[in-house]
mmCIF file of C-alpha atoms and ligand atoms in Angstrom:
data_model
loop_
_atom_site.group_PDB
_atom_site.id
_atom_site.type_symbol
_atom_site.label_atom_id
_atom_site.label_comp_id
_atom_site.label_asym_id
_atom_site.label_seq_id
_atom_site.Cartn_x
_atom_site.Cartn_y
_atom_site.Cartn_z
ATOM 1 C CA UNK A 26 122.472 116.843 109.733
ATOM 2 C CA UNK A 27 121.507 114.604 112.659
ATOM 3 C CA UNK A 28 118.757 113.053 110.554
ATOM 4 C CA UNK A 29 121.184 111.903 107.898
ATOM 5 C CA UNK A 30 123.330 109.887 110.273
ATOM 6 C CA UNK A 31 120.455 107.814 111.580
ATOM 7 C CA UNK A 32 120.391 104.128 110.765
ATOM 8 C CA UNK A 33 117.760 103.396 108.113
ATOM 9 C CA UNK A 34 116.026 100.137 109.034
ATOM 10 C CA UNK A 35 114.953 99.613 105.400
ATOM 11 C CA UNK A 36 118.607 99.116 104.424
ATOM 12 C CA UNK A 37 119.089 96.034 106.607
ATOM 13 C CA UNK A 38 118.729 92.462 105.416
ATOM 14 C CA UNK A 39 116.767 90.211 107.770
ATOM 15 C CA UNK A 40 120.033 88.908 109.164
ATOM 16 C CA UNK A 41 121.390 92.394 109.770
ATOM 17 C CA UNK A 42 118.128 93.525 111.354
ATOM 18 C CA UNK A 43 118.223 90.507 113.645
ATOM 19 C CA UNK A 44 121.753 91.396 114.773
ATOM 20 C CA UNK A 45 120.760 94.996 115.280
ATOM 21 C CA UNK A 46 117.736 94.199 117.433
ATOM 22 C CA UNK A 47 119.758 91.688 119.417
ATOM 23 C CA UNK A 48 122.243 94.469 120.120
ATOM 24 C CA UNK A 49 119.316 96.378 121.627
ATOM 25 C CA UNK A 50 118.522 93.377 123.823
ATOM 26 C CA UNK A 51 115.497 92.318 121.769
ATOM 27 C CA UNK A 52 114.564 88.709 120.937
ATOM 28 C CA UNK A 53 115.196 87.486 117.375
ATOM 29 C CA UNK A 54 111.534 87.115 116.449
ATOM 30 C CA UNK A 55 111.083 90.897 116.685
ATOM 31 C CA UNK A 56 113.377 91.280 113.684
ATOM 32 C CA UNK A 57 111.187 89.047 111.578
ATOM 33 C CA UNK A 58 108.097 90.978 112.647
ATOM 34 C CA UNK A 59 109.618 94.377 111.929
ATOM 35 C CA UNK A 60 111.088 93.185 108.627
ATOM 36 C CA UNK A 61 107.591 92.076 107.632
ATOM 37 C CA UNK A 62 106.110 95.439 108.553
ATOM 38 C CA UNK A 63 108.634 97.255 106.400
ATOM 39 C CA UNK A 64 109.081 94.880 103.462
ATOM 40 C CA UNK A 65 105.779 93.002 103.247
ATOM 41 C CA UNK A 66 103.117 95.280 104.692
ATOM 42 C CA UNK A 67 105.086 98.256 103.379
ATOM 43 C CA UNK A 68 104.482 100.563 106.348
ATOM 44 C CA UNK A 69 106.668 103.630 106.748
ATOM 45 C CA UNK A 70 105.358 104.651 110.147
ATOM 46 C CA UNK A 71 106.402 103.037 113.429
ATOM 47 C CA UNK A 72 102.978 103.482 115.021
ATOM 48 C CA UNK A 73 101.524 101.048 112.472
ATOM 49 C CA UNK A 74 103.625 98.226 113.949
ATOM 50 C CA UNK A 75 100.903 97.234 116.367
ATOM 51 C CA UNK A 76 102.494 94.010 117.624
ATOM 52 C CA UNK A 77 105.613 95.775 118.945
ATOM 53 C CA UNK A 78 106.231 97.040 122.489
ATOM 54 C CA UNK A 79 105.633 100.786 122.760
ATOM 55 C CA UNK A 80 109.017 101.411 124.371
ATOM 56 C CA UNK A 81 110.867 99.698 121.528
ATOM 57 C CA UNK A 82 108.929 101.632 118.907
ATOM 58 C CA UNK A 83 109.712 104.874 120.707
ATOM 59 C CA UNK A 84 113.401 103.984 120.833
ATOM 60 C CA UNK A 85 113.416 103.094 117.122
ATOM 61 C CA UNK A 86 111.518 106.231 116.212
ATOM 62 C CA UNK A 87 114.122 108.377 117.913
ATOM 63 C CA UNK A 88 117.196 106.631 116.543
ATOM 64 C CA UNK A 89 116.308 105.147 113.162
ATOM 65 C CA UNK A 90 114.398 105.917 109.972
ATOM 66 C CA UNK A 91 112.380 103.985 107.383
ATOM 67 C CA UNK A 92 112.827 104.829 103.682
ATOM 68 C CA UNK A 93 109.755 106.747 102.520
ATOM 69 C CA UNK A 94 110.310 108.584 99.252
ATOM 70 C CA UNK A 95 107.657 111.081 98.237
ATOM 71 C CA UNK A 96 106.075 111.136 94.790
ATOM 72 C CA UNK A 97 106.934 114.537 93.315
ATOM 73 C CA UNK A 98 105.451 113.802 89.928
ATOM 74 C CA UNK A 99 103.495 110.944 88.390
ATOM 75 C CA UNK A 100 102.958 110.596 84.645
ATOM 76 C CA UNK A 101 100.877 107.924 82.996
ATOM 77 C CA UNK A 102 101.402 106.844 79.405
ATOM 78 C CA UNK A 103 98.600 105.864 77.073
ATOM 79 C CA UNK A 104 100.048 102.325 77.151
ATOM 80 C CA UNK A 105 99.533 102.173 80.940
ATOM 81 C CA UNK A 106 103.175 102.736 81.890
ATOM 82 C CA UNK A 107 103.614 105.037 84.898
ATOM 83 C CA UNK A 108 106.713 107.130 85.538
ATOM 84 C CA UNK A 109 107.392 108.467 89.024
ATOM 85 C CA UNK A 110 109.732 111.228 90.061
ATOM 86 C CA UNK A 111 110.607 110.258 93.618
ATOM 87 C CA UNK A 112 112.206 112.549 96.152
ATOM 88 C CA UNK A 113 114.588 110.908 98.611
ATOM 89 C CA UNK A 114 115.176 111.941 102.227
ATOM 90 C CA UNK A 115 118.137 114.176 101.265
ATOM 91 C CA UNK A 116 116.201 116.003 98.544
ATOM 92 C CA UNK A 117 117.689 114.192 95.543
ATOM 93 C CA UNK A 118 115.164 112.988 92.982
ATOM 94 C CA UNK A 119 115.252 109.862 90.843
ATOM 95 C CA UNK A 120 112.853 108.224 88.401
ATOM 96 C CA UNK A 121 111.137 104.841 88.641
ATOM 97 C CA UNK A 122 108.894 103.245 86.027
ATOM 98 C CA UNK A 123 106.066 100.729 86.344
ATOM 99 C CA UNK A 124 105.260 98.764 83.198
ATOM 100 C CA UNK A 125 102.269 96.528 82.625
ATOM 101 C CA UNK A 126 102.870 93.302 80.729
ATOM 102 C CA UNK A 127 100.541 90.369 80.210
ATOM 103 C CA UNK A 128 102.554 88.361 82.750
ATOM 104 C CA UNK A 129 102.370 91.021 85.444
ATOM 105 C CA UNK A 130 103.705 94.380 86.544
ATOM 106 C CA UNK A 131 107.393 95.152 86.185
ATOM 107 C CA UNK A 132 109.118 97.944 88.061
ATOM 108 C CA UNK A 133 112.235 99.456 86.525
ATOM 109 C CA UNK A 134 114.367 100.757 89.397
ATOM 110 C CA UNK A 135 117.180 103.294 89.523
ATOM 111 C CA UNK A 136 120.277 102.280 91.473
ATOM 112 C CA UNK A 137 122.178 105.582 91.649
ATOM 113 C CA UNK A 138 121.376 109.283 91.675
ATOM 114 C CA UNK A 139 122.716 109.946 88.179
ATOM 115 C CA UNK A 140 125.350 107.795 86.494
ATOM 116 C CA UNK A 141 129.100 108.030 85.963
ATOM 117 C CA UNK A 142 129.358 105.831 82.868
ATOM 118 C CA UNK A 143 128.913 108.530 80.225
ATOM 119 C CA UNK A 144 127.152 106.527 77.457
ATOM 120 C CA UNK A 145 126.580 109.047 74.655
ATOM 121 C CA UNK A 146 122.969 108.020 73.970
ATOM 122 C CA UNK A 147 121.661 107.999 77.555
ATOM 123 C CA UNK A 148 119.972 110.856 79.420
ATOM 124 C CA UNK A 149 120.660 109.348 82.854
ATOM 125 C CA UNK A 150 124.368 110.100 82.693
ATOM 126 C CA UNK A 151 124.283 113.610 81.223
ATOM 127 C CA UNK A 152 124.477 115.363 84.594
ATOM 128 C CA UNK A 153 126.910 112.831 86.117
ATOM 129 C CA UNK A 154 126.598 110.807 89.293
ATOM 130 C CA UNK A 155 125.707 112.348 92.635
ATOM 131 C CA UNK A 156 125.636 109.292 94.906
ATOM 132 C CA UNK A 157 124.674 105.641 95.222
ATOM 133 C CA UNK A 158 121.207 104.594 96.335
ATOM 134 C CA UNK A 159 121.012 102.500 99.488
ATOM 135 C CA UNK A 160 119.393 99.035 99.488
ATOM 136 C CA UNK A 161 116.313 100.398 101.263
ATOM 137 C CA UNK A 162 115.949 103.283 98.839
ATOM 138 C CA UNK A 163 115.971 100.906 95.858
ATOM 139 C CA UNK A 164 113.418 98.629 97.561
ATOM 140 C CA UNK A 165 111.261 101.664 98.395
ATOM 141 C CA UNK A 166 110.999 102.436 94.656
ATOM 142 C CA UNK A 167 109.234 99.104 94.211
ATOM 143 C CA UNK A 168 107.055 99.591 97.291
ATOM 144 C CA UNK A 169 106.029 103.099 96.266
ATOM 145 C CA UNK A 170 104.832 101.894 92.848
ATOM 146 C CA UNK A 171 103.048 98.957 94.449
ATOM 147 C CA UNK A 172 101.264 101.129 97.003
ATOM 148 C CA UNK A 173 100.402 103.833 94.489
ATOM 149 C CA UNK A 174 98.750 101.416 92.057
ATOM 150 C CA UNK A 175 97.453 98.951 94.624
ATOM 151 C CA UNK A 176 98.679 96.266 92.229
ATOM 152 C CA UNK A 177 101.189 93.515 92.867
ATOM 153 C CA UNK A 178 104.628 93.847 91.358
ATOM 154 C CA UNK A 179 105.890 90.512 90.024
ATOM 155 C CA UNK A 180 109.047 91.467 88.126
ATOM 156 C CA UNK A 181 111.933 93.891 88.608
ATOM 157 C CA UNK A 182 114.458 95.211 86.128
ATOM 158 C CA UNK A 183 117.533 97.097 87.325
ATOM 159 C CA UNK A 184 117.523 99.261 84.226
ATOM 160 C CA UNK A 185 116.712 102.713 85.525
ATOM 161 C CA UNK A 186 119.194 105.468 86.313
ATOM 162 C CA UNK A 187 122.662 104.281 87.325
ATOM 163 C CA UNK A 188 125.023 101.389 86.741
ATOM 164 C CA UNK A 189 123.983 98.614 89.156
ATOM 165 C CA UNK A 190 127.423 96.983 89.239
ATOM 166 C CA UNK A 191 128.992 100.357 90.097
ATOM 167 C CA UNK A 192 126.958 100.198 93.340
ATOM 168 C CA UNK A 193 127.656 96.517 93.878
ATOM 169 C CA UNK A 194 127.262 95.963 97.618
ATOM 170 C CA UNK A 195 124.062 97.977 97.952
ATOM 171 C CA UNK A 196 122.554 96.265 94.922
ATOM 172 C CA UNK A 197 123.421 92.824 96.360
ATOM 173 C CA UNK A 198 121.758 93.757 99.669
ATOM 174 C CA UNK A 199 118.724 95.060 97.757
ATOM 175 C CA UNK A 200 118.436 91.732 95.889
ATOM 176 C CA UNK A 201 118.562 89.835 99.178
ATOM 177 C CA UNK A 202 115.885 92.048 100.729
ATOM 178 C CA UNK A 203 113.518 92.025 97.742
ATOM 179 C CA UNK A 204 113.695 88.244 97.284
ATOM 180 C CA UNK A 205 113.365 87.466 100.990
ATOM 181 C CA UNK A 206 110.324 85.273 101.789
ATOM 182 C CA UNK A 207 109.568 87.512 104.785
ATOM 183 C CA UNK A 208 109.348 90.515 102.449
ATOM 184 C CA UNK A 209 107.679 91.033 99.055
ATOM 185 C CA UNK A 210 109.382 87.801 97.995
ATOM 186 C CA UNK A 211 110.086 88.545 94.339
ATOM 187 C CA UNK A 212 111.982 85.540 92.992
ATOM 188 C CA UNK A 213 115.398 86.021 91.428
ATOM 189 C CA UNK A 214 114.117 84.455 88.223
ATOM 190 C CA UNK A 215 111.817 87.450 87.893
ATOM 191 C CA UNK A 216 114.676 89.941 88.200
ATOM 192 C CA UNK A 217 116.930 91.278 85.416
ATOM 193 C CA UNK A 218 120.084 93.270 86.025
ATOM 194 C CA UNK A 219 121.575 95.308 83.212
ATOM 195 C CA UNK A 220 125.209 96.394 83.088
ATOM 196 C CA UNK A 221 127.255 98.464 80.661
ATOM 197 C CA UNK A 222 129.999 95.856 81.099
ATOM 198 C CA UNK A 223 132.170 96.328 84.197
ATOM 199 C CA UNK A 224 134.207 93.155 83.734
ATOM 200 C CA UNK A 225 135.598 92.605 87.275
ATOM 201 C CA UNK A 226 132.115 93.094 88.696
ATOM 202 C CA UNK A 227 130.605 90.613 86.222
ATOM 203 C CA UNK A 228 133.088 88.064 87.602
ATOM 204 C CA UNK A 229 132.175 89.020 91.160
ATOM 205 C CA UNK A 230 128.481 88.651 90.376
ATOM 206 C CA UNK A 231 129.071 85.228 88.806
ATOM 207 C CA UNK A 232 130.476 83.969 92.107
ATOM 208 C CA UNK A 233 127.149 84.709 93.811
ATOM 209 C CA UNK A 234 125.342 82.168 91.605
ATOM 210 C CA UNK A 235 122.135 84.181 91.544
ATOM 211 C CA UNK A 236 119.255 82.998 89.398
ATOM 212 C CA UNK A 237 118.625 86.474 87.983
ATOM 213 C CA UNK A 238 119.000 87.354 84.305
ATOM 214 C CA UNK A 239 122.120 89.316 83.447
ATOM 215 C CA UNK A 240 121.720 91.716 80.526
ATOM 216 C CA UNK A 241 124.829 93.217 79.021
ATOM 217 C CA UNK A 242 124.604 96.475 77.089
ATOM 218 C CA UNK A 243 126.627 95.518 74.049
ATOM 219 C CA UNK A 244 125.311 97.940 71.402
ATOM 220 C CA UNK A 245 128.161 97.326 68.936
ATOM 221 C CA UNK A 246 130.297 94.384 67.770
ATOM 222 C CA UNK A 247 133.544 96.299 67.174
ATOM 223 C CA UNK A 248 135.680 98.264 69.617
ATOM 224 C CA UNK A 249 135.744 101.228 67.298
ATOM 225 C CA UNK A 250 131.981 101.659 67.236
ATOM 226 C CA UNK A 251 131.406 100.585 70.835
ATOM 227 C CA UNK A 252 133.999 103.044 72.154
ATOM 228 C CA UNK A 253 132.393 105.831 70.152
ATOM 229 C CA UNK A 254 129.094 105.102 71.939
ATOM 230 C CA UNK A 255 130.284 103.993 75.376
ATOM 231 C CA UNK A 256 133.440 105.299 77.099
ATOM 232 C CA UNK A 257 133.417 102.191 79.340
ATOM 233 C CA UNK A 258 134.598 100.215 76.312
ATOM 234 C CA UNK A 259 138.040 101.847 76.586
ATOM 235 C CA UNK A 260 138.474 100.263 80.012
ATOM 236 C CA UNK A 261 136.791 96.949 79.175
ATOM 237 C CA UNK A 262 136.939 96.351 75.418
ATOM 238 C CA UNK A 263 135.204 93.436 73.693
ATOM 239 C CA UNK A 264 138.163 91.062 74.040
ATOM 240 C CA UNK A 265 137.730 91.395 77.816
ATOM 241 C CA UNK A 266 133.946 91.694 77.944
ATOM 242 C CA UNK A 267 132.935 88.707 75.820
ATOM 243 C CA UNK A 268 135.157 86.210 77.677
ATOM 244 C CA UNK A 269 133.725 87.574 80.955
ATOM 245 C CA UNK A 270 130.224 86.888 79.627
ATOM 246 C CA UNK A 271 131.266 83.351 78.713
ATOM 247 C CA UNK A 272 132.745 82.845 82.181
ATOM 248 C CA UNK A 273 129.527 84.146 83.720
ATOM 249 C CA UNK A 274 127.424 81.667 81.757
ATOM 250 C CA UNK A 275 129.710 78.796 82.641
ATOM 251 C CA UNK A 276 129.851 79.692 86.329
ATOM 252 C CA UNK A 277 126.123 80.321 86.817
ATOM 253 C CA UNK A 278 124.554 78.072 84.177
ATOM 254 C CA UNK A 279 122.402 81.071 83.211
ATOM 255 C CA UNK A 280 122.215 82.533 79.720
ATOM 256 C CA UNK A 281 123.111 86.150 79.251
ATOM 257 C CA UNK A 282 121.060 88.517 77.191
ATOM 258 C CA UNK A 283 122.692 91.272 75.156
ATOM 259 C CA UNK A 284 121.043 94.632 74.666
ATOM 260 C CA UNK A 285 121.657 96.215 71.301
ATOM 261 C CA UNK A 286 120.260 99.733 70.861
ATOM 262 C CA UNK A 287 120.033 100.461 67.168
ATOM 263 C CA UNK A 288 121.356 103.745 65.885
ATOM 264 C CA UNK A 289 120.844 104.758 62.290
ATOM 265 C CA UNK A 290 124.050 104.632 60.294
ATOM 266 C CA UNK A 291 126.185 103.660 63.284
ATOM 267 C CA UNK A 292 125.578 100.036 64.267
ATOM 268 C CA UNK A 293 122.698 98.881 62.077
ATOM 269 C CA UNK A 294 124.247 97.724 58.783
ATOM 270 C CA UNK A 295 124.145 94.120 57.468
ATOM 271 C CA UNK A 296 127.931 94.071 57.993
ATOM 272 C CA UNK A 297 127.399 94.897 61.685
ATOM 273 C CA UNK A 298 124.879 92.056 62.022
ATOM 274 C CA UNK A 299 127.427 89.676 60.522
ATOM 275 C CA UNK A 300 130.205 90.894 62.836
ATOM 276 C CA UNK A 301 127.849 90.648 65.819
ATOM 277 C CA UNK A 302 126.910 87.086 64.925
ATOM 278 C CA UNK A 303 130.582 86.129 64.578
ATOM 279 C CA UNK A 304 131.287 87.645 67.984
ATOM 280 C CA UNK A 305 128.628 85.872 70.022
ATOM 281 C CA UNK A 306 127.524 82.852 68.007
ATOM 282 C CA UNK A 307 127.605 79.625 69.949
ATOM 283 C CA UNK A 308 127.076 81.293 73.330
ATOM 284 C CA UNK A 309 123.348 80.584 73.267
ATOM 285 C CA UNK A 310 122.897 84.186 74.321
ATOM 286 C CA UNK A 311 119.845 86.187 73.391
ATOM 287 C CA UNK A 312 119.962 89.590 71.680
ATOM 288 C CA UNK A 313 117.412 92.246 72.533
ATOM 289 C CA UNK A 314 117.153 94.853 69.792
ATOM 290 C CA UNK A 315 115.964 98.306 70.860
ATOM 291 C CA UNK A 316 115.556 101.156 68.355
ATOM 292 C CA UNK A 317 117.395 103.936 70.196
ATOM 293 C CA UNK A 318 115.082 106.308 72.051
ATOM 294 C CA UNK A 319 115.428 110.029 71.476
ATOM 295 C CA UNK A 320 117.377 111.917 74.121
ATOM 296 C CA UNK A 321 117.948 115.686 74.081
ATOM 297 C CA UNK A 322 121.543 116.521 73.321
ATOM 298 C CA UNK A 323 122.271 113.107 71.798
ATOM 299 C CA UNK A 324 123.615 112.983 68.232
ATOM 300 C CA UNK A 325 121.879 109.688 67.450
ATOM 301 C CA UNK A 326 118.658 108.843 65.670
ATOM 302 C CA UNK A 327 116.838 105.522 65.604
ATOM 303 C CA UNK A 328 116.981 102.848 62.949
ATOM 304 C CA UNK A 329 113.574 102.590 61.323
ATOM 305 C CA UNK A 330 111.389 99.624 62.223
ATOM 306 C CA UNK A 331 111.754 97.845 58.881
ATOM 307 C CA UNK A 332 115.532 97.897 59.219
ATOM 308 C CA UNK A 333 115.370 96.649 62.792
ATOM 309 C CA UNK A 334 113.324 93.707 61.568
ATOM 310 C CA UNK A 335 115.817 93.054 58.759
ATOM 311 C CA UNK A 336 118.679 93.109 61.253
ATOM 312 C CA UNK A 337 116.790 90.684 63.496
ATOM 313 C CA UNK A 338 116.062 88.366 60.607
ATOM 314 C CA UNK A 339 119.705 88.369 59.531
ATOM 315 C CA UNK A 340 120.851 87.499 63.075
ATOM 316 C CA UNK A 341 118.369 84.629 63.215
ATOM 317 C CA UNK A 342 119.650 83.350 59.868
ATOM 318 C CA UNK A 343 123.158 83.458 61.279
ATOM 319 C CA UNK A 344 122.118 81.348 64.256
ATOM 320 C CA UNK A 345 121.698 84.100 66.852
ATOM 321 C CA UNK A 346 118.454 84.359 68.754
ATOM 322 C CA UNK A 347 117.120 87.939 68.616
ATOM 323 C CA UNK A 348 113.940 89.753 69.618
ATOM 324 C CA UNK A 349 112.815 93.357 69.318
ATOM 325 C CA UNK A 350 112.053 94.994 72.650
ATOM 326 C CA UNK A 351 108.658 96.620 72.884
ATOM 327 C CA UNK A 352 108.981 100.299 73.628
ATOM 328 C CA UNK A 353 106.780 101.398 76.508
ATOM 329 C CA UNK A 354 106.184 104.879 77.815
ATOM 330 C CA UNK A 355 107.967 106.881 75.093
ATOM 331 C CA UNK A 356 105.194 109.507 75.214
ATOM 332 C CA UNK A 357 106.177 110.329 78.824
ATOM 333 C CA UNK A 358 109.952 109.855 78.296
ATOM 334 C CA UNK A 359 109.892 106.714 80.400
ATOM 335 C CA UNK A 360 111.672 104.425 77.932
ATOM 336 C CA UNK A 361 115.243 103.058 78.069
ATOM 337 C CA UNK A 362 117.793 105.800 78.472
ATOM 338 C CA UNK A 363 115.253 108.574 79.010
ATOM 339 C CA UNK A 364 115.233 108.662 82.815
ATOM 340 C CA UNK A 365 116.930 111.522 84.621
ATOM 341 C CA UNK A 366 117.830 112.497 88.119
ATOM 342 C CA UNK A 367 116.687 115.893 89.253
ATOM 343 C CA UNK A 368 117.544 118.260 92.068
ATOM 344 C CA UNK A 369 114.801 118.900 94.574
ATOM 345 C CA UNK A 370 115.046 122.596 93.756
ATOM 346 C CA UNK A 371 114.409 121.996 90.075
ATOM 347 C CA UNK A 372 111.435 119.758 90.760
ATOM 348 C CA UNK A 373 109.800 122.237 93.159
ATOM 349 C CA UNK A 374 110.269 125.012 90.617
ATOM 350 C CA UNK A 375 108.697 122.822 87.997
ATOM 351 C CA UNK A 376 105.782 121.999 90.274
ATOM 352 C CA UNK A 377 105.172 125.692 90.827
ATOM 353 C CA UNK A 378 105.156 126.477 87.135
ATOM 354 C CA UNK A 379 103.165 123.457 85.983
HETATM 355 N N1 SAH B 415 123.605 101.083 83.448
HETATM 356 C C1 SAH B 415 122.971 99.890 83.009
HETATM 357 C C2 SAH B 415 121.458 99.913 83.100
HETATM 358 C C3 SAH B 415 120.736 101.137 82.587
HETATM 359 S S1 SAH B 415 119.939 101.339 81.100
HETATM 360 C C4 SAH B 415 123.405 99.549 81.605
HETATM 361 O O1 SAH B 415 124.098 100.350 81.007
HETATM 362 O O2 SAH B 415 123.083 98.485 81.125
HETATM 363 C C5 SAH B 415 119.113 100.018 80.447
HETATM 364 C C6 SAH B 415 119.410 99.868 78.959
HETATM 365 O O3 SAH B 415 118.961 100.986 78.167
HETATM 366 C C7 SAH B 415 120.903 99.724 78.662
HETATM 367 O O4 SAH B 415 121.082 98.696 77.743
HETATM 368 C C8 SAH B 415 121.222 101.057 78.025
HETATM 369 O O5 SAH B 415 122.392 101.006 77.252
HETATM 370 C C9 SAH B 415 119.966 101.315 77.240
HETATM 371 N N2 SAH B 415 119.797 102.704 76.787
HETATM 372 C C10 SAH B 415 120.309 103.823 77.312
HETATM 373 N N3 SAH B 415 119.932 104.906 76.615
HETATM 374 C C11 SAH B 415 119.147 104.444 75.619
HETATM 375 C C12 SAH B 415 118.427 105.065 74.571
HETATM 376 N N4 SAH B 415 118.444 106.380 74.417
HETATM 377 N N5 SAH B 415 117.704 104.285 73.752
HETATM 378 C C13 SAH B 415 117.656 102.941 73.927
HETATM 379 N N6 SAH B 415 118.309 102.300 74.885
HETATM 380 C C14 SAH B 415 119.053 103.040 75.728
#
């Protein structure tokens, strides 16, 4: 119990760490040094911080923690994608994926243990939401993948388990930490955040004027179909969502991208492409088409590749820019919508039987 209440230094932005160390009577430069140890040199052990006074390190060791998830399972796909099952300090397990692209390594991070949004095609939400991840826990997903591979991570997508805008404050702190020049310094332009469409939070995000890419999980151009796939559409239907996307673009000067997961017989007809084009034409937004990935217990099956290409072609003809997202890691269930949280108990049982 005591352990849990300790302050986790990994959760603090440089500014917050500076205030904290000042409150301990330490000079400001110590904060920068310690921040660098945690977020640039990626140490998880106080004794490694060799430029710090012993007494301070001892005090920190007794009263604080550093996020250090353990790798419970590591699976590598034939395409090079790696999926990690990471165990957090309280025993909860989440998944993180590292993908290799020609422009560099991308880490797909989870932002919550489970998800409360209930999308019918997504494995991450099937067992509900347990809790939010802290800023330091999200950052530690990136650091763990970086240390495990020994390779630099250049891009981040907030597209793992959880709804990032449903954990708004922690996600904002994470973005500040991960893009901080004293840390791993991953530029906002190399970060994408995906949301199922929480309208008030899209407006709140717009006010921050971040240079990240906002992806909105649209998946259908009518309320009837979208509500059948995503319960969130009942709270924020298209007539609220699309204007919020327009406001976001106007406020930030950044183009939105729409994710559209293609489900056979549900949202993949030529009529749907036409309705979609009518809905978003003129926004300059980009549509990312993703044949839906198989998820146990989901009633949906994927549109075949030829039809996806036809749909893309039709959108282009109608003046909407569309690309087909490459599927990585399907052989290890590491693709969109296939990540799951796990209880520590389940994962130790699995390890014993594997
Ligand atoms: N909660 C956020 C981010 C998580 S998922 C969101 O909803 O956007 C990242 C993307 O994968 C989302 O567009 C999500 O709708 C999509 N997705 C979920 N399950 C999927 C599946 N089985 N196949 C393809 N895409 C899926």
